[in-house]
Amino acid sequence: MHRFAALIWVLAASMLLVAGASAEAPPSGQLPDTAVPLAYTLRLNVDPRAERFSGRVEIRVKLTTALDHLWLHSSDLAIADVRVRDALGKLHAATLVVRDPSGVAKVSFDGTLRAQEIELIIDYSAAFSAKLQGLYKVKVGDDAYVVTQMEATSARYAFPSFDEPRFKTPFRVTLTVPKEEVAVANTQPIEEVPAADGKWKTLTFAVTKPLPTYLVAVAVGPWDVVQGPILAPNTVRKEPIPLRGIGPRGTGPQFKWILDQTPMIVKYYEEYTQQPYPFDKLDLLGAPDFSAGAMENAGLIVFRDALLRIDASSPSSTYRSAFNVTAHEVAHQWFGDLVTVPWWNDIWLNEAFATWAQGKATVELEPSYAGDLARVEGTLGAMRGDSLLSARRIRQPITNFGDIQLAFDGITYQKGAAVLRMFEEWVGEDSFRAAIREYLAQHAYGSGSADDLIATIAKVTGKGQALSAAMHSLLDQPGIPEVHAALSCKSGPATIALSQSRFLPYGVVAPEKRLWSLPVCVRFDRHDAGSTQCFLLDRPTREFAVDGGCADAYLPNANASGYYRFTVPDADRKALSEAIHSLTPPEQLIYADAVSSSLIAGQSATADVLDAMPAFATAPTQEVATALFDSFAWIREYVGTETTRAAMDAYAADLYSARAMALGLHRLPSDTDAITQLRVRLIEFLAFTAHDAAIRRALVEQGRLALGLGGGNAVDLSRVDPDLRGAELKAAVQDSGEPAFKAVLAELAVNHQTKQRYELLAALGSTHDASLGEQARNYGITPAVAVGELRYLYQSNATEPENSEAFWQWLKAHFDAITARLPDQYQSSFIRNAAINRCSKPEAEELRGWFVPRIAGIIGGERVLAQSLETINQCAALREHVGVSSLAAWVDAHPAH
Ligand SMILES: [Zn+2]
């Protein structure tokens, strides 16, 4: 649909050129300020069984100057009629013409209107989107549902609008739907009127608080609606708030668990912010197909239903994700919904805040989910992307439509959250909270930018200009700072020398030098007692006095709260490695990162990483015990030979097999969530990375049991452990070939448990068989696989090194067909899939050669291609630098047995 619209625009533009018209070019960034929306009335006629919907939008608009036209957004809408009612009530004819493929549209009046408030009235209709954006339709069996997804820029597919976050206005929404359907919106219904024909009903919903277009939501269909516990009044809020779970027909009972968790999450944020929950009700809706994980629409949060549907068949990881994602989306009701960013360059304020707040809520409310470790893992994940020269900044200028679609990445979420956390640690938790409270109170129901936030924190904490400069240095430039620390105790009082540079992977030369202003907190260990001292490294090099004198060991990132990497001299690193057990688990993760990033920078040998593994292998926490698995996998895949791989696999078995076997293949009732996560990580690593034959056989056997192979039974996924079910299905498909593949396909035709479907699709994609692999890939372009499910099938297919070439050949032949199914925000995602498992310059050139001529037609494609090529080239440079012979001496010392 989008491509078709783009073609029309090109033709229209060239016709204008031929005619020599000097028409005003459509605005490419923000709309002009000369027409400002004040309020919307939106009437939608929605029958989920139909193919199209219709609507009328009335927008009260303030013209700040005399105009004969204005600009707004409208994409793929068939406009039936446009009128303008002026301030005196007189109606004027008008036209709406889309002038840009991103949906920028010109509304022309029949003459010039003076500055005044007008009403713009537009009647239109459109097909329901098949791409999970705007107003879209999903079928489950014989049922049909309509759901919305507006962020970032898809409200324009649902109604003509000023589709920018800075325009916050009240919305009055009215839905006319078949009388048997359930219809919900952002607020509670205030009126329901049956139609005279007995077939339809019209619901009018309470006028919303001021909202940007991207937070407007409706849903229509045969939904199950279940009441949750009421959100009881407390010291911050006087009124009770109703809480409901909404899911596809028959799934209502599965929402009980998350509904029971939600009141304490809401209460946590109310206490933290001292602002009552801002809306008149809270619905958690599980959509049967959804593009992202969830969306924080005011009062009507929409999730992919797999996240919220919980029953006896759910893996323990689903409980953890449901909690985390709900904590994230509920946090947005304050951070994003109550106070909204004016423009997409500050979208980090929404996402970093929600990510940071979610981590705090989880640590406080459900410590067993190890929110502190998840935070560090998130930060280290963001660093992978931030080590590219083509990385975005947290606060990235937005100059075109593609920039908006790419703004929702690890830099915005995890790096942004890490920077907030770094400054929270520096100014102190209480002081930071006071600043956040003031910021929210100042901007409630309005907008707030990074400059507003930084000014408030600087003022409230008393840190002034130093804080402002430090925050800007992290927000406004990309890259990972690296702190070089050296403790000196030789002459006089102890001092620590700190210097900074940009962390760069091996072979990368940065075009310019960077200077950050960094709060650096150092943990000093002296005779089993630890202390922390913080410094502000605001110059390339500084030396500081150390309180308490010399230390036995020191970690230049205390509490894992800094967004930077570090180095220390060799002798100090050795002392640190000996003190590893006195560090907290988050600090141990930071130390593990120092080990693996030293390899990435080309400064240590592969053997150093392998030799560091035993220190982590026995750690009680899953995250620490498995911290070097990715480095192990990289070494094995890219510099391993048959001999070295056998030795590495034997080494991994020595370190982890006994522990994995003791945990077993089945969750015990007494197992904590942390034990379950550890079991899954160890078994998957041994079976799929380190090729442990015994564990693999055990998984295949369970997978065959679930699929009813060998025993003449039907498929029954409840026969196996829910946590390992995905791994077992994958092992069975890989090792049992066609019978397992066919059983999975047959099950997919009848199974509507979304979480299980993801596991089945990932298993299908993981096959190493050439002909089955082709069948799996072709299956994904049929309607049997929902749009939100595509990633499970194709990422699993592309991730298997055995499939890389076949996947690439297939992708080239089907790129247009697969991309046509994807929402604007994910148009570029298959470029990343094509880059998986590639680690040589010729492969990078092959991708470049194929994508460059097509890149202009792929939304956000240019930056994603640059990042993908850079990732491949970094891998290739390191691989060449390390060399396959680097493990020879290590293998001699660790022979396979
Ligand atoms: Zn979010």
PDB file of N, CA and C and ligand atoms in Angstrom, residues 296 328 332 351 413, ligand 1:
ATOM      1  N   GLU A 296       1.676   2.112  24.838  1.00  0.00           N
ATOM      2  CA  GLU A 296       1.183   2.758  26.060  1.00  0.00           C
ATOM      3  C   GLU A 296       0.015   3.710  25.855  1.00  0.00           C
ATOM      4  N   HIS A 328       6.762  -1.276  32.233  1.00  0.00           N
ATOM      5  CA  HIS A 328       7.227  -0.288  31.251  1.00  0.00           C
ATOM      6  C   HIS A 328       6.044   0.548  30.735  1.00  0.00           C
ATOM      7  N   HIS A 332       4.853   4.614  31.308  1.00  0.00           N
ATOM      8  CA  HIS A 332       4.591   5.593  30.244  1.00  0.00           C
ATOM      9  C   HIS A 332       3.362   6.455  30.522  1.00  0.00           C
ATOM     10  N   GLU A 351      11.020   6.881  26.199  1.00  0.00           N
ATOM     11  CA  GLU A 351      11.435   5.477  26.247  1.00  0.00           C
ATOM     12  C   GLU A 351      12.512   5.213  27.290  1.00  0.00           C
ATOM     13  N   TYR A 413      16.306   3.499  24.088  1.00  0.00           N
ATOM     14  CA  TYR A 413      15.763   2.823  25.280  1.00  0.00           C
ATOM     15  C   TYR A 413      16.870   2.577  26.313  1.00  0.00           C
TER      16      TYR A 413
HETATM   17 ZN    ZN B   1       8.040   2.312  25.648  1.00  0.00          ZN
END
